[in-house]
């Protein structure tokens, strides 16, 4: 049986850096249909580039604004169940979005549960194995670097 190429979606990995500890937190939301923990994502939009779609989905689904990276952070795959029950393969291109502002009012307010969690907790909550890895790698990359300590010469 021939396999169709995966459909494309764009997502935002919304994060903030806690000032005092310098710890990274990821914003997760529940999906409207199954209640699974997800990141905001959506289908391509006419006239919008990939990172702009990710930025728009972050606003609509979780009510945040911020600086979105033009270059993708990475990709993950999942099977989307359509309204007619058909399952289709989807490739999701993920863009990091540093959150500047959390809005009180946004299009999908009230239809999802939102929660800020550590990268480790976010990776535990999401279902998609490739997304788990992407989140953990992002967390490692973003951790504040401690400068290497000078090596003392033996006397």
XYZ file of N, CA, C and O in Angstrom:
620
model
N 0.846 -1.181 0.000
C 0.000 0.000 0.000
C 0.895 1.250 0.000
O 1.863 1.331 0.733
N 0.560 2.203 -0.828
C 1.358 3.430 -0.908
C 1.077 4.331 0.284
O -0.069 4.494 0.693
N 2.149 4.895 0.799
C 2.034 5.818 1.944
C 2.096 7.247 1.418
O 3.007 7.586 0.679
N 1.118 8.051 1.779
C 1.153 9.467 1.389
C 2.237 10.176 2.181
O 2.494 9.827 3.327
N 2.841 11.211 1.579
C 3.814 11.977 2.365
C 3.084 12.668 3.521
O 1.894 12.979 3.417
N 3.787 12.906 4.641
C 3.107 13.539 5.783
C 2.652 14.955 5.459
O 3.285 15.659 4.686
N 1.538 15.344 6.063
C 1.077 16.731 5.985
C 1.975 17.559 6.885
O 2.588 17.036 7.805
N 2.039 18.867 6.647
C 2.940 19.751 7.389
C 2.169 20.620 8.368
O 1.131 21.181 8.016
N 2.674 20.728 9.590
C 2.168 21.690 10.561
C 3.353 22.461 11.132
O 4.503 22.033 10.993
N 3.036 23.591 11.788
C 4.058 24.425 12.405
C 3.676 24.643 13.860
O 2.510 24.867 14.168
N 4.685 24.573 14.746
C 4.415 24.673 16.181
C 5.369 25.659 16.841
O 6.441 25.955 16.316
N 4.944 26.134 18.012
C 5.773 27.025 18.819
C 6.100 26.324 20.132
O 5.194 25.845 20.825
N 7.388 26.243 20.445
C 7.810 25.792 21.764
C 7.962 27.068 22.594
O 8.955 27.787 22.477
N 6.921 27.372 23.371
C 6.872 28.619 24.135
C 7.637 28.426 25.441
O 7.375 27.478 26.181
N 8.580 29.331 25.705
C 9.398 29.193 26.908
C 9.635 30.545 27.553
O 9.462 31.585 26.945
N 10.031 30.472 28.823
C 10.452 31.661 29.552
C 11.608 31.245 30.452
O 11.768 30.067 30.782
N 12.394 32.234 30.835
C 13.519 31.977 31.725
C 13.190 32.619 33.063
O 12.976 33.834 33.130
N 13.101 31.814 34.100
C 12.827 32.348 35.445
C 14.049 33.135 35.886
O 15.155 32.612 35.910
N 13.826 34.402 36.175
C 14.924 35.341 36.441
C 15.864 34.890 37.566
O 17.070 34.857 37.393
N 15.305 34.548 38.726
C 16.156 34.262 39.888
C 16.995 33.009 39.706
O 18.191 33.027 39.932
N 16.356 31.902 39.286
C 17.094 30.651 39.168
C 17.735 30.478 37.787
O 18.579 29.618 37.608
N 17.286 31.247 36.802
C 17.771 31.074 35.441
C 17.245 29.787 34.817
O 17.768 29.300 33.830
N 16.175 29.232 35.400
C 15.611 27.966 34.925
C 14.651 28.207 33.756
O 13.901 29.172 33.751
N 14.697 27.302 32.788
C 13.805 27.363 31.622
C 12.471 26.708 31.977
O 12.459 25.624 32.572
N 11.370 27.351 31.604
C 10.050 26.741 31.740
C 9.373 26.713 30.373
O 9.531 27.645 29.585
N 8.641 25.644 30.131
C 7.927 25.430 28.872
C 6.435 25.559 29.154
O 5.945 25.057 30.164
N 5.714 26.224 28.241
C 4.262 26.344 28.376
C 3.594 25.214 27.602
O 3.747 25.108 26.391
N 2.880 24.356 28.339
C 2.113 23.282 27.717
C 0.625 23.604 27.827
O 0.208 24.343 28.714
N -0.134 23.024 26.914
C -1.589 23.185 26.920
C -2.210 21.825 26.672
O -1.583 20.951 26.065
N -3.445 21.654 27.120
C -4.141 20.411 26.794
C -4.790 20.578 25.421
O -5.204 21.682 25.049
N -4.862 19.473 24.690
C -5.549 19.525 23.391
C -7.046 19.620 23.663
O -7.528 19.159 24.699
N -7.769 20.220 22.728
C -9.213 20.415 22.947
C -9.986 19.108 22.825
O -11.012 18.954 23.458
N -9.485 18.177 22.010
C -10.243 16.943 21.803
C -9.930 15.844 22.822
O -10.825 15.304 23.439
N -8.650 15.542 23.048
C -8.302 14.403 23.910
C -7.792 14.790 25.287
O -7.673 13.933 26.157
N -7.426 16.061 25.479
C -6.888 16.479 26.773
C -5.422 16.116 26.971
O -4.890 16.266 28.064
N -4.760 15.640 25.910
C -3.319 15.348 25.987
C -2.554 16.651 26.133
O -3.015 17.689 25.673
N -1.345 16.598 26.708
C -0.487 17.776 26.794
C 0.217 17.977 25.464
O 0.818 17.033 24.921
N 0.140 19.203 24.932
C 0.691 19.527 23.611
C 1.323 20.913 23.632
O 1.183 21.656 24.605
N 1.986 21.249 22.523
C 2.441 22.616 22.301
C 1.558 23.189 21.198
O 1.001 22.429 20.392
N 1.393 24.516 21.124
C 0.519 25.098 20.095
C 1.050 24.816 18.694
O 2.240 24.993 18.426
N 0.153 24.354 17.828
C 0.550 24.056 16.446
C -0.646 24.209 15.528
O -1.785 24.188 15.968
N -0.344 24.377 14.236
C -1.431 24.515 13.280
C -0.969 24.292 11.854
O 0.218 24.096 11.591
N -1.934 24.329 10.953
C -1.694 24.106 9.531
C -1.121 25.365 8.890
O -1.289 26.461 9.421
N -0.467 25.218 7.726
C 0.045 26.397 7.008
C -1.069 27.419 6.751
O -2.238 27.054 6.626
N -0.677 28.697 6.696
C -1.626 29.792 6.414
C -1.126 30.554 5.199
O 0.068 30.833 5.107
N -2.051 30.891 4.308
C -1.680 31.665 3.117
C -1.002 32.968 3.498
O -1.482 33.692 4.365
N 0.124 33.254 2.835
C 0.822 34.512 3.046
C 1.674 34.573 4.304
O 2.262 35.594 4.603
N 1.716 33.468 5.080
C 2.523 33.468 6.307
C 3.645 32.443 6.199
O 3.450 31.336 5.726
N 4.832 32.863 6.677
C 5.971 31.952 6.733
C 5.791 31.022 7.924
O 4.994 31.293 8.820
N 6.567 29.938 7.941
C 6.453 28.911 8.987
C 6.516 29.498 10.394
O 5.661 29.214 11.238
N 7.521 30.339 10.659
C 7.667 30.893 12.017
C 6.510 31.825 12.373
O 6.128 31.937 13.536
N 5.924 32.474 11.359
C 4.778 33.352 11.606
C 3.534 32.543 11.968
O 2.732 32.967 12.798
N 3.394 31.363 11.355
C 2.279 30.478 11.695
C 2.435 30.012 13.141
O 1.483 30.038 13.925
N 3.655 29.617 13.511
C 3.924 29.169 14.885
C 3.583 30.277 15.888
O 2.940 30.036 16.913
N 3.990 31.497 15.566
C 3.732 32.659 16.424
C 2.221 32.897 16.557
O 1.705 33.167 17.643
N 1.497 32.783 15.464
C 0.043 32.989 15.459
C -0.663 31.919 16.297
O -1.580 32.216 17.060
N -0.242 30.658 16.138
C -0.850 29.569 16.902
C -0.612 29.757 18.399
O -1.485 29.477 19.214
N 0.583 30.249 18.768
C 0.882 30.508 20.185
C -0.082 31.559 20.742
O -0.582 31.421 21.859
N -0.355 32.590 19.955
C -1.310 33.619 20.373
C -2.722 33.025 20.507
O -3.379 33.183 21.537
N -3.190 32.332 19.467
C -4.566 31.823 19.452
C -4.826 30.755 20.508
O -5.859 30.768 21.168
N -3.895 29.808 20.652
C -4.134 28.650 21.513
C -3.762 28.863 22.980
O -4.427 28.323 23.859
N -2.666 29.601 23.246
C -2.217 29.754 24.636
C -2.075 31.206 25.080
O -1.666 31.475 26.210
N -2.370 32.157 24.184
C -2.418 33.563 24.571
C -1.093 34.189 24.943
O -1.021 34.965 25.895
N -0.036 33.839 24.193
C 1.258 34.460 24.474
C 1.793 35.192 23.258
O 1.463 34.867 22.116
N 2.615 36.191 23.543
C 3.338 36.918 22.503
C 4.801 36.927 22.905
O 5.126 36.871 24.091
N 5.666 37.009 21.900
C 7.088 37.027 22.197
C 7.913 36.981 20.928
O 7.401 37.191 19.829
N 9.187 36.659 21.109
C 10.124 36.619 19.999
C 10.234 35.181 19.496
O 10.673 34.294 20.228
N 9.822 34.976 18.249
C 9.885 33.640 17.652
C 11.144 33.531 16.796
O 11.534 34.487 16.124
N 11.777 32.392 16.850
C 12.969 32.140 16.035
C 12.544 31.787 14.612
O 11.631 30.983 14.417
N 13.215 32.381 13.626
C 12.898 32.077 12.222
C 13.350 30.670 11.843
O 12.682 29.976 11.094
N 14.502 30.270 12.376
C 15.026 28.930 12.074
C 14.326 27.900 12.950
O 14.158 28.110 14.146
N 13.950 26.753 12.367
C 13.291 25.732 13.184
C 14.234 25.125 14.224
O 15.430 24.985 13.974
N 13.657 24.785 15.360
C 14.370 24.104 16.436
C 14.548 22.636 16.060
O 15.530 22.006 16.407
N 13.560 22.111 15.366
C 13.579 20.703 14.973
C 12.208 20.278 14.488
O 11.347 21.128 14.206
N 12.009 18.958 14.426
C 10.783 18.384 13.867
C 10.339 17.200 14.717
O 11.156 16.561 15.357
N 9.043 16.924 14.693
C 8.547 15.662 15.245
C 7.377 15.205 14.387
O 6.829 15.970 13.585
N 7.035 13.935 14.520
C 5.961 13.335 13.722
C 4.893 12.779 14.650
O 5.196 12.347 15.760
N 3.657 12.797 14.175
C 2.571 12.145 14.904
C 1.467 11.795 13.902
O 1.538 12.171 12.737
N 0.477 11.029 14.356
C -0.652 10.677 13.505
C -1.867 11.453 13.991
O -2.277 11.324 15.131
N -2.417 12.288 13.103
C -3.572 13.135 13.410
C -4.837 12.380 13.025
O -4.946 11.869 11.908
N -5.772 12.318 13.955
C -7.060 11.706 13.654
C -7.999 12.803 13.162
O -8.275 13.760 13.886
N -8.442 12.664 11.921
C -9.349 13.651 11.331
C -10.771 13.432 11.843
O -11.078 12.395 12.443
N -11.644 14.401 11.578
C -13.038 14.321 12.027
C -13.735 13.061 11.513
O -14.612 12.527 12.169
N -13.321 12.573 10.322
C -13.958 11.385 9.741
C -13.346 10.080 10.269
O -13.687 9.001 9.811
N -12.380 10.193 11.229
C -11.776 9.005 11.825
C -10.483 8.553 11.155
O -9.759 7.716 11.684
N -10.194 9.099 9.975
C -8.982 8.744 9.253
C -7.763 9.285 10.000
O -7.777 10.407 10.489
N -6.713 8.461 10.098
C -5.461 8.899 10.735
C -4.456 9.216 9.641
O -4.217 8.400 8.765
N -3.889 10.434 9.702
C -2.917 10.839 8.687
C -1.578 11.179 9.348
O -1.551 11.697 10.456
N -0.461 10.873 8.647
C 0.835 11.233 9.209
C 1.073 12.739 9.074
O 0.744 13.334 8.053
N 1.628 13.342 10.131
C 1.903 14.782 10.135
C 3.342 15.009 10.607
O 3.787 14.381 11.569
N 4.037 15.889 9.911
C 5.383 16.324 10.302
C 5.228 17.737 10.851
O 4.682 18.611 10.177
N 5.710 17.959 12.076
C 5.567 19.256 12.734
C 6.932 19.929 12.826
O 7.870 19.364 13.387
N 7.017 21.124 12.257
C 8.234 21.938 12.339
C 8.082 22.843 13.552
O 7.117 23.603 13.630
N 9.035 22.771 14.490
C 8.927 23.484 15.757
C 9.851 24.698 15.785
O 11.030 24.600 15.440
N 9.287 25.833 16.197
C 10.043 27.083 16.349
C 10.015 27.499 17.815
O 8.953 27.500 18.438
N 11.178 27.863 18.360
C 11.244 28.352 19.742
C 10.644 29.756 19.795
O 10.858 30.568 18.894
N 9.879 30.035 20.843
C 9.275 31.352 21.035
C 9.503 31.768 22.482
O 8.971 31.144 23.395
N 10.321 32.807 22.677
C 10.550 33.315 24.026
C 9.394 34.249 24.386
O 9.177 35.265 23.733
N 8.659 33.884 25.415
C 7.443 34.604 25.800
C 7.784 35.908 26.517
O 8.537 35.915 27.486
N 7.223 37.011 26.004
C 7.355 38.335 26.619
C 6.096 38.695 27.393
O 6.135 39.436 28.362
N 4.955 38.204 26.897
C 3.664 38.670 27.409
C 2.650 37.537 27.405
O 2.532 36.804 26.426
N 1.936 37.379 28.534
C 0.826 36.432 28.633
C -0.460 37.262 28.645
O -0.638 38.104 29.529
N -1.316 37.025 27.668
C -2.534 37.831 27.512
C -3.673 37.303 28.371
O -3.788 36.096 28.593
N -4.504 38.220 28.823
C -5.670 37.834 29.626
C -6.791 37.296 28.742
O -7.603 36.485 29.157
N -6.834 37.763 27.498
C -7.889 37.353 26.579
C -7.265 36.897 25.257
O -6.384 37.576 24.725
N -7.691 35.743 24.764
C -7.201 35.207 23.487
C -8.243 34.235 22.933
O -9.121 33.773 23.664
N -8.187 33.934 21.617
C -9.261 33.181 20.965
C -9.664 31.860 21.635
O -10.845 31.557 21.722
N -8.722 31.054 22.114
C -9.086 29.744 22.668
C -9.065 29.705 24.196
O -9.031 28.622 24.784
N -9.118 30.880 24.824
C -9.129 30.953 26.297
C -10.314 30.145 26.818
O -11.416 30.225 26.301
N -10.069 29.356 27.840
C -11.151 28.575 28.456
C -11.342 27.204 27.835
O -12.009 26.355 28.420
N -10.757 26.955 26.648
C -10.960 25.648 26.020
C -9.773 24.708 26.251
O -9.793 23.567 25.818
N -8.750 25.207 26.945
C -7.555 24.405 27.232
C -7.075 24.722 28.642
O -7.304 25.810 29.149
N -6.350 23.774 29.227
C -5.656 24.019 30.486
C -4.214 24.355 30.118
O -3.614 23.674 29.284
N -3.667 25.418 30.706
C -2.292 25.830 30.427
C -1.461 25.651 31.687
O -1.945 25.891 32.788
N -0.194 25.256 31.497
C 0.683 25.121 32.653
C 2.136 25.328 32.261
O 2.594 24.790 31.253
N 2.850 26.129 33.060
C 4.297 26.312 32.899
C 4.979 25.210 33.687
O 4.704 25.032 34.877
N 5.877 24.475 33.024
C 6.582 23.369 33.682
C 8.050 23.355 33.247
O 8.414 23.975 32.243
N 8.875 22.625 33.992
C 10.286 22.469 33.622
C 10.381 21.666 32.320
O 9.424 20.979 31.928
N 11.522 21.728 31.682
C 11.725 20.949 30.456
C 11.548 19.460 30.729
O 10.948 18.738 29.926
N 12.058 19.011 31.867
C 11.952 17.588 32.217
C 10.490 17.180 32.363
O 10.075 16.133 31.855
N 9.702 18.019 33.054
C 8.282 17.726 33.249
C 7.533 17.780 31.913
O 6.675 16.938 31.637
N 7.866 18.762 31.074
C 7.220 18.872 29.757
C 7.488 17.613 28.936
O 6.576 17.066 28.306
N 8.727 17.133 28.968
C 9.085 15.928 28.208
C 8.323 14.707 28.728
O 7.930 13.836 27.940
N 8.077 14.645 30.033
C 7.305 13.533 30.590
C 5.838 13.591 30.152
O 5.213 12.559 29.936
N 5.297 14.801 30.023
C 3.863 14.951 29.748
C 3.472 14.744 28.287
O 2.379 14.264 28.013
N 4.321 15.181 27.343
C 3.926 15.042 25.935
C 4.050 13.585 25.491
O 4.877 12.839 26.028
N 3.238 13.179 24.525
C 3.219 11.782 24.079
C 4.250 11.462 23.009
O 4.736 10.338 22.931
N 4.559 12.410 22.141
C 5.368 12.134 20.964
C 6.853 12.000 21.332
O 7.448 12.953 21.832
N 7.460 10.820 21.084
C 8.862 10.587 21.468
C 9.832 11.632 20.905
O 10.731 12.077 21.624
N 9.658 12.026 19.648
C 10.576 13.010 19.049
C 10.415 14.384 19.710
O 11.391 15.116 19.849
N 9.210 14.728 20.135
C 8.980 16.001 20.818
C 9.622 15.970 22.213
O 10.193 16.966 22.654
N 9.543 14.823 22.892
C 10.203 14.669 24.196
C 11.690 15.000 24.062
O 12.236 15.776 24.845
N 12.336 14.404 23.055
C 13.775 14.603 22.829
C 14.061 16.064 22.506
O 14.997 16.656 23.047
N 13.249 16.645 21.634
C 13.422 18.052 21.237
C 13.380 18.973 22.464
O 14.211 19.867 22.603
N 12.424 18.740 23.363
C 12.274 19.564 24.565
C 13.489 19.410 25.481
O 14.032 20.403 25.981
N 13.931 18.168 25.695
C 15.088 17.942 26.577
C 16.356 18.550 25.995
O 17.136 19.168 26.718
N 16.560 18.385 24.686
C 17.747 18.968 24.044
C 17.704 20.499 24.115
O 18.724 21.139 24.343
N 16.523 21.069 23.934
C 16.363 22.520 24.033
C 16.732 22.982 25.443
O 17.458 23.955 25.622
N 16.236 22.279 26.459
C 16.524 22.618 27.844
C 18.014 22.576 28.143
O 18.551 23.475 28.802
N 18.703 21.557 27.618
C 20.150 21.443 27.837
C 20.887 22.583 27.151
O 21.806 23.173 27.711
N 20.477 22.897 25.936
C 21.124 23.961 25.162
C 20.950 25.329 25.840
O 21.846 26.165 25.807
N 19.799 25.537 26.471
C 19.472 26.833 27.057
C 19.939 27.000 28.504
O 19.852 28.093 29.040
N 20.398 25.922 29.137
C 20.840 26.042 30.528
C 22.014 27.004 30.619
O 22.889 26.985 29.761
N 22.041 27.824 31.661
C 23.164 28.752 31.798
C 24.468 27.963 31.921
O 24.516 26.964 32.622
N 25.445 28.408 31.216
C 26.743 27.737 31.216
C 27.573 28.253 32.395
O 27.684 29.458 32.589
N 28.144 27.329 33.139
C 29.066 27.770 34.183
C 30.457 27.777 33.569
O 30.831 26.830 32.876
N 31.236 28.852 33.788
C 32.542 28.914 33.165
C 33.435 27.787 33.681
O 33.340 27.411 34.846
N 34.268 27.214 32.817
C 35.146 26.137 33.277
C 36.116 26.644 34.344
O 36.582 27.780 34.269
N 36.363 25.810 35.334
C 37.276 26.177 36.405
C 38.713 25.925 35.940
O 38.974 24.920 35.277
N 39.635 26.839 36.272
C 41.019 26.620 35.859
C 41.593 25.368 36.540
O 41.246 25.075 37.676
N 42.400 24.655 35.791
C 43.019 23.439 36.330
C 44.294 23.849 37.046
O 45.119 24.574 36.490
N 44.414 23.389 38.286
C 45.618 23.729 39.056
C 46.719 22.739 38.698
O 46.485 21.527 38.653
N 47.873 23.278 38.434
C 49.014 22.416 38.106
C 49.522 21.733 39.363
O 49.512 22.318 40.446
N 49.899 20.474 39.220
C 50.447 19.735 40.358
C 51.804 20.319 40.715
O 52.606 20.624 39.855
N 52.059 20.520 42.033
C 53.356 21.092 42.403
C 54.276 20.057 42.980
O 53.958 19.021 43.342
